[in-house]
XYZ file of C-alpha atoms in Angstrom:
629
model
C 93.208 110.460 93.417
C 95.054 108.462 96.018
C 98.516 106.887 95.941
C 99.392 103.560 97.509
C 102.468 102.070 99.106
C 101.688 98.367 99.537
C 102.614 96.386 102.646
C 104.997 99.053 103.702
C 106.262 97.206 106.742
C 106.527 93.541 105.949
C 109.365 91.746 107.591
C 112.269 91.696 105.262
C 114.433 92.105 102.266
C 118.078 91.159 102.422
C 119.981 93.652 104.531
C 123.308 92.383 103.355
C 125.661 93.758 100.790
C 124.646 93.695 97.140
C 126.620 90.998 95.382
C 128.690 92.359 92.542
C 131.443 90.766 90.553
C 134.745 92.511 90.684
C 136.797 93.030 87.604
C 139.206 90.239 86.824
C 142.053 92.716 87.042
C 142.376 96.364 87.967
C 142.225 99.026 85.320
C 145.666 99.871 83.954
C 147.217 102.546 86.124
C 150.244 104.619 85.297
C 151.605 104.446 88.837
C 152.624 101.030 90.147
C 152.057 102.426 93.641
C 148.304 102.240 93.131
C 148.472 98.585 92.187
C 150.754 97.957 95.178
C 148.190 99.510 97.530
C 145.453 97.399 95.976
C 147.445 94.206 96.522
C 148.384 95.285 100.040
C 144.736 95.913 100.891
C 143.743 92.482 99.564
C 146.491 90.798 101.603
C 145.523 92.599 104.793
C 141.850 91.748 104.329
C 142.697 88.087 103.633
C 144.715 88.010 106.850
C 141.784 89.397 108.833
C 143.448 92.792 109.325
C 140.464 94.740 108.037
C 141.201 97.897 110.048
C 144.573 98.180 108.305
C 142.977 97.271 104.975
C 140.446 100.061 105.465
C 143.267 102.612 105.396
C 144.196 101.434 101.914
C 140.559 101.238 100.792
C 140.068 104.899 101.749
C 143.087 105.913 99.711
C 141.953 103.866 96.718
C 138.342 105.093 96.891
C 139.532 108.702 96.931
C 142.098 108.083 94.193
C 139.622 106.516 91.771
C 137.001 109.161 92.538
C 139.620 111.792 91.687
C 140.340 110.155 88.340
C 136.658 109.730 87.460
C 136.826 105.925 87.655
C 133.441 105.720 89.356
C 133.161 101.930 89.277
C 136.347 101.338 91.267
C 135.502 104.261 93.558
C 132.163 102.586 94.261
C 133.708 99.163 94.836
C 136.193 100.428 97.421
C 133.516 102.537 99.094
C 131.489 99.314 99.297
C 134.305 97.607 101.163
C 134.447 100.508 103.583
C 130.721 100.678 104.288
C 130.613 96.925 104.921
C 133.581 97.206 107.292
C 132.193 100.121 109.305
C 128.754 98.537 109.454
C 130.246 95.322 110.836
C 132.180 97.069 113.623
C 129.217 99.281 114.557
C 130.645 102.618 113.409
C 127.323 103.545 111.854
C 128.069 107.181 111.054
C 131.026 106.157 108.905
C 129.027 103.300 107.406
C 126.226 105.676 106.387
C 128.792 108.055 104.867
C 130.264 105.344 102.677
C 126.911 103.781 101.778
C 125.815 107.170 100.455
C 129.145 107.715 98.763
C 129.025 104.294 97.101
C 125.544 105.006 95.763
C 126.687 108.375 94.378
C 129.565 106.708 92.545
C 127.309 104.009 91.066
C 124.942 106.712 89.859
C 127.857 108.477 88.152
C 128.788 105.129 86.610
C 125.265 104.872 85.193
C 124.208 102.030 87.518
C 121.394 101.704 90.046
C 123.354 99.194 92.093
C 123.554 101.554 95.055
C 119.832 101.590 95.838
C 120.085 98.742 98.309
C 122.997 100.524 99.999
C 120.841 103.579 100.612
C 118.228 101.311 102.170
C 120.846 99.926 104.528
C 122.004 103.454 105.377
C 118.462 104.298 106.427
C 118.248 101.134 108.522
C 121.195 102.148 110.669
C 120.586 105.897 110.759
C 119.775 107.075 114.287
C 116.668 109.255 114.284
C 115.060 111.308 117.033
C 112.161 113.469 115.924
C 109.300 114.814 118.018
C 105.766 115.730 116.974
C 103.564 117.927 119.155
C 99.872 118.586 119.431
C 98.615 121.721 117.728
C 95.166 123.299 117.717
C 95.902 125.913 115.040
C 93.483 124.592 112.424
C 94.547 127.098 109.776
C 98.140 125.911 110.088
C 97.117 122.245 110.103
C 94.984 122.637 106.976
C 97.739 124.525 105.165
C 100.300 121.790 105.876
C 97.909 119.166 104.506
C 97.093 120.898 101.210
C 98.693 120.122 97.828
C 100.553 122.816 95.931
C 97.364 123.671 94.027
C 95.522 124.396 97.272
C 92.609 122.167 96.203
C 91.684 118.957 98.014
C 90.926 115.833 95.979
C 87.584 114.037 96.092
C 86.820 112.820 99.645
C 90.232 113.990 100.811
C 90.371 115.042 104.491
C 91.378 118.614 105.276
C 93.781 117.018 107.744
C 93.890 113.715 109.573
C 93.914 110.236 108.046
C 91.120 107.747 107.371
C 91.583 104.309 108.913
C 90.538 101.282 106.914
C 90.752 97.507 107.044
C 90.625 94.379 104.926
C 88.764 92.076 107.323
C 87.485 89.206 105.186
C 90.044 86.765 106.620
C 89.694 88.002 110.193
C 87.577 85.310 111.923
C 86.256 87.864 114.425
C 84.979 90.210 111.700
C 84.750 88.622 108.266
C 82.654 90.683 105.849
C 80.348 91.925 108.595
C 81.959 95.315 108.918
C 79.754 96.392 111.809
C 81.737 93.909 113.939
C 84.896 96.009 113.664
C 83.671 98.483 116.269
C 83.135 95.654 118.789
C 86.420 93.897 118.042
C 88.744 96.900 117.716
C 86.868 99.601 119.610
C 86.306 102.045 116.757
C 84.441 102.015 113.476
C 86.638 102.389 110.442
C 86.205 104.812 107.575
C 87.119 102.441 104.734
C 86.522 98.723 104.177
C 88.496 96.858 101.523
C 86.992 94.338 99.103
C 88.391 92.610 96.017
C 86.527 92.376 92.720
C 87.390 91.044 89.278
C 86.810 92.895 86.042
C 84.049 91.124 84.167
C 82.123 90.199 87.299
C 79.186 92.195 88.735
C 79.637 95.101 91.097
C 80.194 93.765 94.679
C 76.819 94.934 95.973
C 76.867 92.929 99.206
C 80.197 94.505 100.265
C 78.842 97.968 99.515
C 75.700 97.268 101.546
C 77.704 96.081 104.520
C 80.018 99.083 104.306
C 76.952 101.320 104.287
C 75.511 99.514 107.307
C 78.795 100.168 109.119
C 78.734 103.852 108.164
C 81.837 103.536 106.017
C 83.195 103.828 102.514
C 84.365 100.951 100.313
C 87.780 100.538 98.737
C 87.488 98.139 95.789
C 90.596 96.453 94.424
C 89.322 95.892 90.854
C 91.558 93.407 89.045
C 91.577 92.732 85.276
C 92.682 89.098 85.504
C 92.438 88.651 81.728
C 94.763 91.574 81.097
C 94.253 95.184 80.113
C 92.875 94.352 76.670
C 89.661 93.135 78.308
C 89.024 96.589 79.800
C 86.791 98.455 77.351
C 84.031 101.026 77.494
C 80.792 99.157 76.961
C 77.589 97.875 78.531
C 79.373 95.963 81.309
C 81.464 98.910 82.425
C 78.539 101.338 82.331
C 76.301 98.974 84.288
C 79.048 98.445 86.869
C 79.516 102.211 87.217
C 75.776 102.822 87.674
C 75.698 100.129 90.366
C 78.584 101.889 92.110
C 76.578 105.114 92.086
C 73.476 103.330 93.373
C 75.430 102.066 96.398
C 75.118 105.553 97.856
C 78.500 105.483 99.597
C 81.951 106.900 98.811
C 83.990 104.397 96.803
C 87.747 104.387 96.325
C 88.315 102.422 93.120
C 91.774 100.856 93.098
C 92.042 99.704 89.499
C 94.736 97.215 88.431
C 96.939 97.797 91.441
C 100.566 96.622 91.686
C 100.968 97.299 87.965
C 104.712 97.667 88.601
C 104.971 94.009 89.701
C 105.655 91.202 87.241
C 103.462 88.789 89.226
C 100.190 90.122 87.754
C 98.657 89.877 84.269
C 98.342 93.627 83.702
C 102.063 94.302 84.116
C 104.434 95.369 81.376
C 102.543 97.869 79.198
C 102.586 101.303 80.866
C 101.037 103.071 77.873
C 98.052 100.705 77.826
C 97.656 101.006 81.580
C 97.581 104.799 81.435
C 95.066 104.728 78.604
C 92.721 102.337 80.441
C 93.035 104.224 83.727
C 92.115 107.516 82.055
C 89.202 105.934 80.229
C 87.836 104.551 83.488
C 88.287 107.903 85.182
C 86.179 109.586 82.504
C 83.451 106.937 82.658
C 83.116 107.155 86.442
C 83.221 110.952 86.385
C 80.195 110.758 84.074
C 78.304 107.827 85.601
C 79.336 107.671 89.276
C 80.641 110.870 90.887
C 80.815 109.034 94.242
C 83.851 107.114 92.939
C 87.416 108.342 93.519
C 90.089 106.673 91.398
C 93.135 105.241 93.198
C 96.481 104.717 91.472
C 98.180 102.001 93.476
C 101.720 100.785 92.719
C 103.422 98.284 94.994
C 106.270 98.694 97.431
C 106.527 95.167 98.733
C 109.378 93.590 100.678
C 108.854 90.487 102.708
C 110.425 87.468 104.364
C 109.396 84.705 101.980
C 112.842 83.124 101.899
C 113.960 81.691 105.273
C 117.590 81.972 104.163
C 117.291 85.758 103.948
C 117.833 87.621 107.230
C 114.775 89.607 108.337
C 115.049 93.295 107.627
C 114.191 94.221 111.199
C 116.187 97.432 111.108
C 113.951 98.840 108.404
C 111.323 101.269 109.622
C 108.073 101.712 107.761
C 108.493 105.478 108.085
C 111.357 106.009 105.663
C 109.908 103.456 103.237
C 107.310 106.079 102.349
C 109.721 108.988 101.951
C 110.579 108.548 98.282
C 107.026 108.094 97.001
C 105.784 110.859 99.296
C 108.373 113.345 98.082
C 107.614 112.436 94.474
C 103.823 112.774 94.514
C 102.493 114.414 97.683
C 102.672 117.957 96.355
C 100.083 116.937 93.735
C 98.101 114.015 95.127
C 96.973 112.769 98.538
C 98.674 109.556 99.627
C 96.801 106.398 100.604
C 98.369 103.261 102.012
C 95.743 101.109 100.341
C 97.028 97.820 101.751
C 99.644 97.679 104.480
C 100.467 95.495 107.454
C 102.890 94.838 110.292
C 103.670 91.166 110.968
C 103.934 89.974 114.531
C 104.936 86.409 113.672
C 107.006 84.721 110.951
C 105.922 81.199 110.047
C 109.004 80.829 107.869
C 111.385 81.210 110.819
C 108.919 80.285 113.594
C 109.694 83.561 115.386
C 107.521 85.909 117.400
C 107.932 89.594 116.529
C 105.350 91.116 118.877
C 107.713 93.763 120.236
C 108.867 94.757 116.744
C 105.266 94.833 115.542
C 104.243 97.187 118.357
C 107.172 99.477 117.573
C 106.155 99.726 113.921
C 102.413 99.880 114.537
C 103.037 103.035 116.539
C 105.124 104.388 113.687
C 102.406 103.512 111.196
C 99.495 105.064 113.084
C 101.141 107.824 115.138
C 104.350 108.912 113.439
C 103.605 108.597 109.717
C 100.381 110.658 109.667
C 102.199 113.456 111.535
C 105.452 113.322 109.573
C 103.599 113.085 106.266
C 100.513 115.343 106.548
C 99.519 114.457 102.975
C 99.104 110.817 104.058
C 95.301 110.758 104.176
C 94.310 107.072 104.470
C 95.723 103.818 105.900
C 94.031 100.478 105.177
C 95.315 97.574 107.253
C 95.751 94.184 105.539
C 94.407 92.034 108.361
C 95.532 88.571 107.258
C 97.569 85.606 108.457
C 99.555 84.481 105.399
C 100.803 81.331 107.055
C 100.310 79.286 103.900
C 101.179 82.052 101.453
C 104.482 83.044 99.926
C 105.340 85.595 102.606
C 104.339 83.275 105.463
C 103.928 86.247 107.791
C 101.108 86.828 110.243
C 99.585 90.312 110.050
C 96.301 89.296 111.684
C 95.619 91.599 114.600
C 92.995 89.534 116.360
C 95.016 86.337 116.850
C 97.464 88.093 119.179
C 95.700 89.559 122.209
C 98.509 92.010 122.960
C 98.614 93.255 119.363
C 94.818 93.537 119.132
C 94.649 95.667 122.286
C 97.608 97.776 121.203
C 96.064 98.478 117.790
C 92.796 99.449 119.481
C 94.689 101.809 121.774
C 96.469 103.505 118.858
C 93.392 104.087 116.708
C 91.448 105.813 119.503
C 93.301 108.952 118.460
C 90.718 111.352 116.924
C 93.312 112.297 114.290
C 92.591 108.883 112.749
C 89.247 109.480 111.076
C 86.405 106.958 111.093
C 84.074 108.585 108.576
C 84.622 109.653 104.959
C 83.395 113.069 103.866
C 84.607 116.022 101.859
C 87.281 117.985 103.783
C 86.873 115.794 106.886
C 88.948 116.637 109.932
C 89.364 115.430 113.539
C 86.383 116.164 115.767
C 88.604 117.699 118.469
C 90.356 120.029 116.008
C 93.749 118.741 117.122
C 96.606 117.895 114.790
C 100.349 117.392 115.065
C 103.347 119.348 113.805
C 107.098 118.880 114.195
C 108.595 120.200 117.401
C 111.062 122.695 115.956
C 112.006 126.357 116.159
C 108.710 127.367 114.534
C 106.515 125.141 116.723
C 108.007 125.131 120.212
C 105.632 127.384 122.166
C 102.394 126.113 123.703
C 99.650 126.964 126.154
C 98.219 124.835 128.988
C 99.452 121.379 127.963
C 101.426 119.901 125.096
C 101.449 116.228 124.135
C 104.672 115.031 122.524
C 105.099 111.911 120.362
C 108.712 110.956 119.573
C 109.879 109.012 116.543
C 112.977 107.133 117.627
C 115.029 104.718 115.553
C 118.410 103.256 116.471
C 120.609 100.663 114.733
C 119.928 98.229 117.589
C 116.277 98.186 116.415
C 114.845 97.531 119.864
C 114.806 100.409 122.339
C 115.443 99.801 126.015
C 114.392 103.113 127.526
C 113.451 106.639 126.526
C 114.242 109.335 129.059
C 112.864 112.883 129.028
C 114.918 115.612 130.706
C 113.696 119.223 131.078
C 116.234 121.888 132.001
C 118.536 119.256 133.463
C 115.856 117.440 135.485
C 114.525 114.017 134.470
C 110.746 114.226 134.078
C 109.966 110.691 132.967
C 111.455 107.464 131.665
C 109.598 104.965 129.493
C 110.445 101.371 128.749
C 107.094 100.411 127.262
C 105.311 101.449 124.090
C 103.760 103.689 122.966
C 106.254 106.456 123.674
C 105.007 109.945 124.447
C 104.941 112.694 127.056
C 102.581 115.460 128.134
C 103.993 118.704 129.474
C 102.094 121.220 131.615
C 102.754 124.888 130.962
C 103.581 125.679 134.586
C 106.573 123.345 134.481
C 108.001 124.819 131.274
C 109.353 128.366 131.612
C 110.183 130.378 128.513
C 113.436 129.238 126.939
C 113.349 125.705 128.335
C 115.312 122.809 126.845
C 113.879 119.322 126.516
C 116.450 116.583 126.033
C 115.482 113.082 124.929
C 117.934 110.327 125.794
C 117.692 106.892 124.196
C 119.085 103.704 125.710
C 119.429 100.291 124.113
C 118.354 97.020 125.717
C 121.750 96.710 127.406
C 121.152 99.999 129.218
C 123.704 101.971 127.216
C 122.815 105.481 126.088
C 123.041 105.403 122.299
C 121.484 108.710 121.278
C 120.217 112.042 122.557
C 118.752 115.199 121.100
C 117.646 118.532 122.545
C 114.623 120.637 121.616
C 113.661 124.162 122.615
C 110.247 124.433 124.328
C 108.425 127.390 125.890
C 105.015 127.770 127.435
C 102.825 130.835 127.057
C 100.112 132.200 129.296
C 96.593 131.284 128.179
C 93.457 133.335 128.755
C 89.940 131.873 128.729
C 86.910 134.154 128.731
C 83.720 132.261 129.586
C 85.243 129.062 128.199
C 86.404 130.633 124.922
C 89.980 131.527 124.078
C 90.361 134.958 122.407
C 92.727 135.237 119.486
C 95.894 137.228 120.193
C 98.515 138.727 117.966
C 100.552 139.659 121.028
C 100.629 136.754 123.471
C 100.098 137.327 127.208
C 103.318 137.583 129.185
C 104.734 138.041 132.661
C 106.239 141.437 133.618
C 107.678 142.126 137.064
C 105.791 139.143 138.462
C 102.406 140.225 137.071
C 100.469 138.468 134.318
C 99.893 140.977 131.532
C 97.293 140.368 128.841
C 96.448 142.115 125.551
C 93.948 144.706 126.681
C 91.915 145.243 123.493
C 91.478 141.508 122.764
C 90.201 140.750 126.279
C 87.982 143.821 126.586
C 86.392 143.038 123.196
C 85.918 139.398 124.200
C 83.954 140.714 127.198
C 81.730 142.805 124.919
C 83.348 146.217 125.350
C 84.107 148.820 122.698
C 87.701 150.010 122.838
C 89.358 153.246 121.652
C 92.904 154.529 121.955
C 94.104 158.150 122.062
C 97.668 158.132 120.757
C 98.265 161.722 121.923
C 97.581 160.978 125.586
C 98.377 157.249 125.304
C 95.028 156.514 126.921
C 92.777 153.496 126.415
C 89.028 153.876 126.947
C 86.699 150.863 127.016
C 82.930 150.921 127.467
C 80.465 148.110 128.009
C 76.932 149.238 128.782
C 77.160 151.954 131.419
C 80.606 150.904 132.601
C 83.640 152.838 131.375
C 87.227 151.851 132.080
C 90.135 154.214 131.409
C 93.855 153.642 131.794
C 96.994 155.219 130.414
C 100.284 153.735 129.292
C 102.960 153.727 132.012
C 100.478 154.885 134.707
C 99.704 152.789 137.800
C 96.305 154.435 138.315
C 93.296 153.384 136.223
C 89.644 154.397 136.493
C 86.381 152.467 136.367
C 83.373 154.805 136.210
C 85.618 157.504 137.684
C 86.772 155.427 140.642
C 90.540 154.993 140.981
C 91.978 151.494 140.737
C 95.653 150.940 141.587
C 97.593 148.641 139.259
C 100.506 146.527 140.498
C 102.221 147.078 137.154
C 101.310 149.910 134.752
C 99.858 149.259 131.316
C 102.614 149.044 128.706
C 103.158 148.914 124.968
C 104.687 145.605 123.804
C 105.340 145.249 120.081
C 102.786 147.981 119.475
C 100.051 146.334 121.588
C 98.770 147.528 124.953
C 99.053 144.988 127.737
C 97.702 145.419 131.250
C 97.408 143.334 134.432
C 95.022 140.436 133.849
C 93.115 140.969 137.092
C 92.232 144.582 136.274
C 91.242 143.724 132.701
C 89.043 140.851 133.843
C 87.415 142.647 136.786
C 86.870 146.053 135.138
C 83.490 144.979 133.774
C 82.430 142.857 136.743
C 84.178 139.629 135.804
C 85.776 137.127 138.150
C 89.425 136.248 137.585
C 91.303 133.121 138.640
C 94.811 131.824 137.977
C 95.891 128.217 137.407
C 99.629 128.071 137.926
C 100.026 124.490 136.653
C 98.464 125.384 133.321
C 99.581 129.060 133.334
C 95.991 129.999 132.557
C 93.952 133.081 133.398
C 90.226 132.296 133.569
C 87.750 135.178 133.348
C 84.077 134.611 134.076
C 81.844 137.471 133.006
C 79.706 139.052 135.721
C 77.255 141.925 136.299
C 78.485 145.199 134.865
C 79.196 148.011 137.300
C 76.721 150.851 137.058
C 74.617 149.059 134.452
C 70.928 149.929 134.457
C 68.452 147.181 135.340
């Protein structure tokens, strides 16, 4: 079952302060001093001396919080967050927005929700996600608590989908998407109405394009019309006959009062469960999608656009609520690049949030398993926003560039995953080491909204600076010694540094044996200037049998007629009885024997090379010494 967060990045919702009526008079207070401070604060604010008024507001907010008068504590916190927001002291503003919300909650009100949204708008964020090829780790991060994937759910990665019917370059001919956007999509969206036949033509065209179909099935006559009978069974059998995976999004946006099936949760649940049972019996190729709406938009020109809102945090609440049980699908989402209501171009903002939608969100939320883009220009609709990718050449090309990423899947199957086996994890203390190369994708958000420059500094030296999207950096292992520090500096459009954050990064030595990378428990390392590798793992990768005599601390390896012997802490080794001098003796590290890479690779006739830029030992197997023909 998939979840949905609709139109997660439409332009706006009022970013201003929630209007609330103050009490006609303050609550009776035993101390006249409190009333005097209140009056003094009002006088200072009326005179434009808000900094001085803020001193009194702090006192009053703390006083009322101490007495348990949560309403007045919230009201004075609201004055403070508005003041700090206006002067650009965003840390203090966030503090008081959160405090105001907490007081409203204690007062039994939900009036602080909009304040939390504003706090997220102005919260500076610097996160970094890094490539990772550890498939076991990637799969584990993408599993629900039960450990069982849902129907058609990817093991990791996210399906890309599109509603293209109103795209003049694609229409309902889904095979055109590859030509227009450079990559076939996994899911194509179609709308259908309960009571009408199964949309066979859409299913056929999805099949021709090698994709699945998401069907938004809408009971326009209300939930009472949805019954188990001949129509439903025939529709289900037609869905099965389509021969493709189908994501059935029944009665979506049920939490919105603009649709006919709103207002009766018990009936909705009953109908949804009934449909689930019917399709489980008649059409096992159908996965049910529960799809509430999270919709904020710029339909009113008098409302300021909510440009500071990022699509990333809009998903946080629903993700944290459901992701441990269900995979998440953005069943209909879009990023506008133009507002007809205000006649403004938002191409730069759209690019910023398209990267967040297709690069940051799937990495930050590994249970986000599908994104379907709502590819429409709503110039004549209520929102009056343009989400259509193909009518803006820059946006079309940018979208095509983003979706090339193999992590964004173009085919639906059970436990699908990226063809290259690459995923992304947070760059943190548990995920800071890498071999060969490491691609980094930062998620950056500042109160200014637009970012002027992102600068990457490694161990005090600037590696790169980027002023254009998409942001990202690739590090080579040879440039990143163990214990390195990567600092990301963020500048606004005026050239002022507004944020920075440091991350620990370390490269490790990699070893390839005939193009394959052996698995190590003890990583290779450098000792006294020599590259030391785990002896048993490499010898076994070369086909040798390995034994260890703990009494003499001697390792013996044999492959065919070739026998290699070396002892811990000894600089002399033997290959078929011939002495070989080691630059550094074999050693025990964390209970594992490591030895110079060149000896280990050449002992059985291999050729060894070293790539300093990638910190990689390459061993090519050769003819064994002393082997019989």
